[in-house]
Amino acid sequence: MRTVNVVNHPNAKFNAFTLFQHNEQQSQRNLALLEQLQTTLDVKKLINIFSVEVAKYLDFTGIYFKHTDVSATARGSRQAKAERQFELKLNGQFFGMITYAVNMPISIANYEILNELHQLLVNPLNNAVKYHQAMQLAMQDGLTQLGNRRSFDEQIKRTMAQAARRHTRVGLILCDLNKFKAINDSFGHVIGDSVLVHFAQALRQSVRDTDCIFRFGGDEFAIIIGDACQQSLMVIEQRIYQAMSQDALLAKYNVTSSLGLAFMNKADNATSFFERADTALYSQKMNIPRKLSIVSQQS
């Protein structure tokens, strides 16, 4: 990198002192950047910190980071004429990809500077990714890989707040399996666990990509539906019924489910919203029809 800088500035006065001074200044900048990168375990915040440093060397309009488990975009990123991608490696192994949106080619000098900065970024990024993965596991049900109750509690608040801002409706469906305890008692917990996994898959097949599914434990499940309407919930009901009927294991053990629905109203908080859906579920279980039916509570 130092040689390239001298070539780019042939008239610059060069001696051992200026080289040492350059090295010292660069080392101080690198140390300052590294200290900043160690202040957070949030991937997006890391990319934002990193983008400020990169802006000192490179004219770009966007920075994008992608890892198998997480991705992040620098604040204010927008498209440009071209993109330049760099592989990030950790201990010689591919770790992720960082992409720069640029309107002009990257010079050799800046290319080498970026590679040097990437070396400073990759370890803090690795720590942040590991933290993200650990948090994901903490928010996930181990058996079904759905979100758990902790994840539900956070998501329902976010979804309700978003709906209030956008003046849209949120639907909540609570589900549980009828006489699930009898299945466990009669056929054992291995079969019971398989039933839960298959039911979770039936729910996945029945919702939109934007909907969120959770397992609270036991045979209790929940679905959060954003931008909900009565028709969308009826479609989900029909899909759940169809998916369960087409599942060989659920059909073999005569597994059925009850559903309870509530729409969010303006006076709701997360607790009252959940309680109304739970009341609807209880009402439906007290009079189980032959096929799935949604009991709706809107007030």
Short mmCIF file of C-alpha atoms in Angstrom, two decimals, residues 57-235:
data_model
loop_
_atom_site.label_atom_id
_atom_site.label_comp_id
_atom_site.label_asym_id
_atom_site.label_seq_id
_atom_site.Cartn_x
_atom_site.Cartn_y
_atom_site.Cartn_z
CA TYR A 57 -10.94 6.77 1.30
CA LEU A 58 -13.72 5.76 -1.08
CA ASP A 59 -16.55 7.59 -2.83
CA PHE A 60 -19.47 5.17 -2.50
CA THR A 61 -23.27 5.34 -2.30
CA GLY A 62 -23.89 2.16 -0.36
CA ILE A 63 -22.35 -0.68 1.66
CA TYR A 64 -24.01 -4.07 2.02
CA PHE A 65 -22.91 -7.01 4.17
CA LYS A 66 -24.23 -10.52 3.74
CA HIS A 67 -23.61 -13.60 5.87
CA THR A 68 -25.45 -16.92 5.78
CA ASP A 69 -27.42 -16.01 8.90
CA VAL A 70 -27.59 -12.22 8.84
CA SER A 71 -27.31 -9.25 6.50
CA ALA A 72 -27.01 -5.50 7.01
CA THR A 73 -27.07 -2.32 4.98
CA ALA A 74 -25.24 0.88 5.88
CA ARG A 75 -27.43 3.85 6.73
CA GLY A 76 -28.40 5.90 3.67
CA SER A 77 -27.28 3.30 1.13
CA ARG A 78 -28.61 3.65 -2.40
CA GLN A 79 -27.90 2.18 -5.81
CA ALA A 80 -25.04 3.30 -8.01
CA LYS A 81 -23.71 2.60 -11.50
CA ALA A 82 -21.75 -0.44 -10.36
CA GLU A 83 -21.10 -2.77 -7.46
CA ARG A 84 -17.78 -4.12 -6.22
CA GLN A 85 -17.79 -7.20 -4.03
CA PHE A 86 -15.14 -8.38 -1.59
CA GLU A 87 -15.02 -11.76 0.11
CA LEU A 88 -14.40 -11.60 3.84
CA LYS A 89 -12.36 -14.50 5.18
CA LEU A 90 -11.77 -15.62 8.73
CA ASN A 91 -8.88 -18.01 9.38
CA GLY A 92 -8.72 -18.71 5.66
CA GLN A 93 -12.40 -19.65 5.44
CA PHE A 94 -15.13 -17.74 3.64
CA PHE A 95 -17.09 -15.69 6.18
CA GLY A 96 -19.28 -13.33 4.21
CA MET A 97 -19.50 -10.81 1.42
CA ILE A 98 -19.26 -7.03 1.56
CA THR A 99 -20.48 -5.02 -1.42
CA TYR A 100 -19.82 -1.38 -2.30
CA ALA A 101 -22.12 0.61 -4.57
CA VAL A 102 -19.83 2.94 -6.55
CA ASN A 103 -20.05 5.30 -9.50
CA MET A 104 -16.39 5.01 -10.51
CA PRO A 105 -13.69 2.33 -10.41
CA ILE A 106 -11.82 1.68 -7.17
CA SER A 107 -8.15 2.61 -7.45
CA ILE A 108 -5.43 0.12 -6.60
CA ALA A 109 -4.46 2.18 -3.57
CA ASN A 110 -8.01 2.26 -2.25
CA TYR A 111 -8.46 -1.40 -3.07
CA GLU A 112 -5.55 -2.23 -0.78
CA ILE A 113 -6.82 0.13 1.91
CA LEU A 114 -10.21 -1.62 1.81
CA ASN A 115 -8.58 -5.01 2.21
CA GLU A 116 -6.69 -3.69 5.23
CA LEU A 117 -9.88 -2.28 6.74
CA HIS A 118 -11.66 -5.57 6.11
CA GLN A 119 -9.09 -7.30 8.28
CA LEU A 120 -10.06 -4.97 11.12
CA LEU A 121 -13.77 -5.52 10.51
CA VAL A 122 -13.98 -9.28 10.21
CA ASN A 123 -13.38 -10.28 13.85
CA PRO A 124 -15.87 -7.79 15.34
CA LEU A 125 -18.34 -8.93 12.67
CA ASN A 126 -17.75 -12.54 13.63
CA ASN A 127 -18.49 -11.73 17.27
CA ALA A 128 -21.67 -9.90 16.25
CA VAL A 129 -22.83 -12.77 14.05
CA LYS A 130 -22.25 -15.27 16.85
CA TYR A 131 -24.23 -13.04 19.20
CA HIS A 132 -27.04 -12.84 16.65
CA GLN A 133 -27.04 -16.62 16.29
CA ALA A 134 -27.17 -17.08 20.06
CA MET A 135 -30.06 -14.64 20.35
CA GLN A 136 -31.90 -16.45 17.57
CA LEU A 137 -31.54 -19.72 19.43
CA ALA A 138 -32.80 -18.06 22.61
CA MET A 139 -35.88 -16.91 20.69
CA GLN A 140 -36.54 -20.27 19.04
CA ASP A 141 -38.41 -23.40 20.07
CA GLY A 142 -35.92 -26.25 19.91
CA LEU A 143 -38.38 -28.91 18.72
CA THR A 144 -40.26 -27.15 15.93
CA GLN A 145 -37.77 -24.34 15.10
CA LEU A 146 -40.64 -21.85 15.44
CA GLY A 147 -40.38 -18.71 17.53
CA ASN A 148 -40.91 -19.26 21.27
CA ARG A 149 -42.97 -17.30 23.80
CA ARG A 150 -40.22 -14.73 24.32
CA SER A 151 -40.06 -14.15 20.58
CA PHE A 152 -43.86 -13.84 20.44
CA ASP A 153 -43.93 -11.24 23.23
CA GLU A 154 -41.47 -9.04 21.33
CA GLN A 155 -43.03 -9.55 17.90
CA ILE A 156 -46.62 -8.85 18.97
CA LYS A 157 -45.59 -5.47 20.41
CA ARG A 158 -43.70 -4.53 17.24
CA THR A 159 -46.55 -5.60 14.99
CA MET A 160 -49.18 -3.76 17.04
CA ALA A 161 -47.10 -0.56 17.08
CA GLN A 162 -46.56 -0.77 13.32
CA ALA A 163 -50.29 -1.34 12.71
CA ALA A 164 -51.19 1.67 14.86
CA ARG A 165 -48.88 3.88 12.79
CA ARG A 166 -50.17 2.57 9.47
CA HIS A 167 -53.84 2.31 10.53
CA THR A 168 -53.99 -1.37 9.56
CA ARG A 169 -55.37 -4.40 11.38
CA VAL A 170 -53.52 -7.17 13.17
CA GLY A 171 -55.00 -10.63 13.54
CA LEU A 172 -53.99 -13.14 16.19
CA ILE A 173 -54.79 -16.85 15.98
CA LEU A 174 -54.14 -19.12 18.94
CA CYS A 175 -54.09 -22.83 18.22
CA ASP A 176 -53.85 -25.98 20.26
CA LEU A 177 -54.30 -29.67 19.58
CA ASN A 178 -57.41 -31.41 20.84
CA LYS A 179 -56.76 -34.25 23.30
CA PHE A 180 -53.02 -34.06 22.74
CA LYS A 181 -52.35 -35.48 26.19
CA ALA A 182 -54.18 -38.66 25.17
CA ILE A 183 -51.81 -39.06 22.22
CA ASN A 184 -48.79 -38.74 24.51
CA ASP A 185 -50.26 -41.16 27.05
CA SER A 186 -51.30 -43.75 24.47
CA PHE A 187 -48.40 -43.65 22.01
CA GLY A 188 -45.53 -42.07 23.94
CA HIS A 189 -43.67 -38.79 23.81
CA VAL A 190 -41.70 -39.66 20.68
CA ILE A 191 -44.94 -39.85 18.70
CA GLY A 192 -46.21 -36.78 20.54
CA ASP A 193 -43.13 -34.81 19.49
CA SER A 194 -43.57 -35.96 15.89
CA VAL A 195 -47.18 -34.77 15.97
CA LEU A 196 -46.04 -31.33 17.15
CA VAL A 197 -43.40 -31.10 14.42
CA HIS A 198 -45.91 -32.11 11.73
CA PHE A 199 -48.50 -29.67 13.03
CA ALA A 200 -45.90 -26.90 12.98
CA GLN A 201 -45.17 -27.75 9.36
CA ALA A 202 -48.90 -27.64 8.56
CA LEU A 203 -49.02 -24.13 10.02
CA ARG A 204 -46.01 -23.06 7.96
CA GLN A 205 -47.72 -24.28 4.80
CA SER A 206 -50.86 -22.32 5.64
CA VAL A 207 -49.62 -18.77 6.25
CA ARG A 208 -48.10 -16.01 4.17
CA ASP A 209 -44.39 -15.26 4.25
CA THR A 210 -45.11 -12.08 6.22
CA ASP A 211 -47.00 -13.93 8.99
CA CYS A 212 -45.21 -15.17 12.11
CA ILE A 213 -45.73 -18.52 13.87
CA PHE A 214 -44.78 -19.41 17.44
CA ARG A 215 -44.93 -22.35 19.83
CA PHE A 216 -45.37 -21.49 23.48
CA GLY A 217 -44.69 -25.01 24.76
CA GLY A 218 -46.81 -28.12 24.93
CA ASP A 219 -49.37 -28.04 22.14
CA GLU A 220 -50.00 -24.28 22.19
CA PHE A 221 -49.21 -22.27 19.07
CA ALA A 222 -49.85 -18.71 17.88
CA ILE A 223 -49.93 -16.94 14.52
CA ILE A 224 -49.54 -13.17 14.14
CA ILE A 225 -51.11 -11.86 10.93
CA GLY A 226 -50.20 -8.36 9.81
CA ASP A 227 -52.49 -6.35 7.50
CA ALA A 228 -55.26 -8.78 8.43
CA CYS A 229 -58.85 -8.99 7.26
CA GLN A 230 -61.61 -11.52 7.81
CA GLN A 231 -61.01 -13.08 4.40
CA SER A 232 -57.29 -13.58 4.95
CA LEU A 233 -57.97 -15.35 8.25
CA MET A 234 -60.58 -17.62 6.67
CA VAL A 235 -58.06 -18.52 3.97
#
